[in-house]
Amino acid sequence: MEEKKKHIEIIIDINAAEHTSEVQLKVENVSARELVGSYISAAKSVAEAIEKNSDASKRHTFLAMAVDLFALSTAPDKED
């Protein structure tokens, strides 16, 4: 029996002129646990890249990410 491939794709379109970004998430055959685990791995890679290319430490980057996530979780949903 062939195992189905798991796929997570994150697309970030950045418009520097308008100071906006759009994020698209595509997932196939991935559980919520796997998605969160992959998110944490990606966050670690982002923090390492920031540390390598700036004066910010991984710890500082993780703290900034946590603050942003908390802000998102407590912000009211926008009405379309």
GROMACS .gro file of C-alpha atoms in nm:
model
   80
    1MET     CA    1   0.000   0.000   0.000
    2GLU     CA    2   0.145   0.333  -0.109
    3GLU     CA    3   0.162   0.602   0.156
    4LYS     CA    4   0.014   0.937   0.052
    5LYS     CA    5   0.264   1.219   0.030
    6LYS     CA    6   0.230   1.495   0.285
    7HIS     CA    7   0.262   1.847   0.152
    8ILE     CA    8   0.277   2.189   0.313
    9GLU     CA    9   0.324   2.493   0.095
   10ILE     CA   10   0.342   2.849   0.222
   11ILE     CA   11   0.335   3.129  -0.033
   12ILE     CA   12   0.412   3.483   0.079
   13ASP     CA   13   0.361   3.763  -0.172
   14ILE     CA   14   0.517   4.089  -0.056
   15ASN     CA   15   0.433   4.425  -0.208
   16ALA     CA   16   0.705   4.655  -0.074
   17ALA     CA   17   0.558   4.962  -0.246
   18GLU     CA   18   0.226   4.921  -0.062
   19HIS     CA   19   0.378   4.774   0.257
   20THR     CA   20   0.149   4.471   0.234
   21SER     CA   21   0.185   4.097   0.221
   22GLU     CA   22  -0.049   3.813   0.139
   23VAL     CA   23  -0.004   3.462   0.274
   24GLN     CA   24  -0.148   3.147   0.120
   25LEU     CA   25  -0.129   2.808   0.288
   26LYS     CA   26  -0.180   2.485   0.095
   27VAL     CA   27  -0.182   2.154   0.283
   28GLU     CA   28  -0.245   1.798   0.169
   29ASN     CA   29  -0.266   1.487   0.388
   30VAL     CA   30  -0.124   1.667   0.692
   31SER     CA   31  -0.264   1.651   1.045
   32ALA     CA   32  -0.294   1.960   1.264
   33ARG     CA   33  -0.012   1.823   1.481
   34GLU     CA   34   0.217   1.784   1.178
   35LEU     CA   35   0.125   2.132   1.057
   36VAL     CA   36   0.211   2.291   1.393
   37GLY     CA   37   0.534   2.091   1.416
   38SER     CA   38   0.633   2.207   1.069
   39TYR     CA   39   0.546   2.566   1.161
   40ILE     CA   40   0.782   2.544   1.460
   41SER     CA   41   1.060   2.403   1.241
   42ALA     CA   42   1.008   2.683   0.990
   43ALA     CA   43   1.013   2.944   1.270
   44LYS     CA   44   1.346   2.802   1.389
   45SER     CA   45   1.490   2.827   1.037
   46VAL     CA   46   1.366   3.187   1.005
   47ALA     CA   47   1.518   3.280   1.342
   48GLU     CA   48   1.851   3.121   1.247
   49ALA     CA   49   1.858   3.310   0.916
   50ILE     CA   50   1.778   3.638   1.092
   51GLU     CA   51   2.050   3.576   1.350
   52LYS     CA   52   2.302   3.496   1.075
   53ASN     CA   53   2.219   3.810   0.872
   54SER     CA   54   2.158   4.070   1.143
   55ASP     CA   55   2.237   4.170   1.499
   56ALA     CA   56   1.922   4.001   1.634
   57SER     CA   57   1.957   3.680   1.833
   58LYS     CA   58   1.740   3.372   1.778
   59ARG     CA   59   1.592   3.428   2.123
   60HIS     CA   60   1.495   3.786   2.039
   61THR     CA   61   1.339   3.671   1.712
   62PHE     CA   62   1.141   3.394   1.886
   63LEU     CA   63   1.015   3.643   2.144
   64ALA     CA   64   0.908   3.883   1.868
   65MET     CA   65   0.726   3.599   1.689
   66ALA     CA   66   0.551   3.499   2.013
   67VAL     CA   67   0.437   3.856   2.077
   68ASP     CA   68   0.302   3.882   1.722
   69LEU     CA   69   0.120   3.549   1.752
   70PHE     CA   70  -0.034   3.653   2.083
   71ALA     CA   71  -0.148   3.984   1.929
   72LEU     CA   72  -0.308   3.795   1.641
   73SER     CA   73  -0.484   3.557   1.878
   74THR     CA   74  -0.639   3.838   2.080
   75ALA     CA   75  -0.728   4.071   1.791
   76PRO     CA   76  -1.092   4.077   1.681
   77ASP     CA   77  -1.161   3.917   1.343
   78LYS     CA   78  -1.206   4.161   1.057
   79GLU     CA   79  -1.549   4.173   0.900
   80ASP     CA   80  -1.538   4.154   0.519
   0.00000   0.00000   0.00000
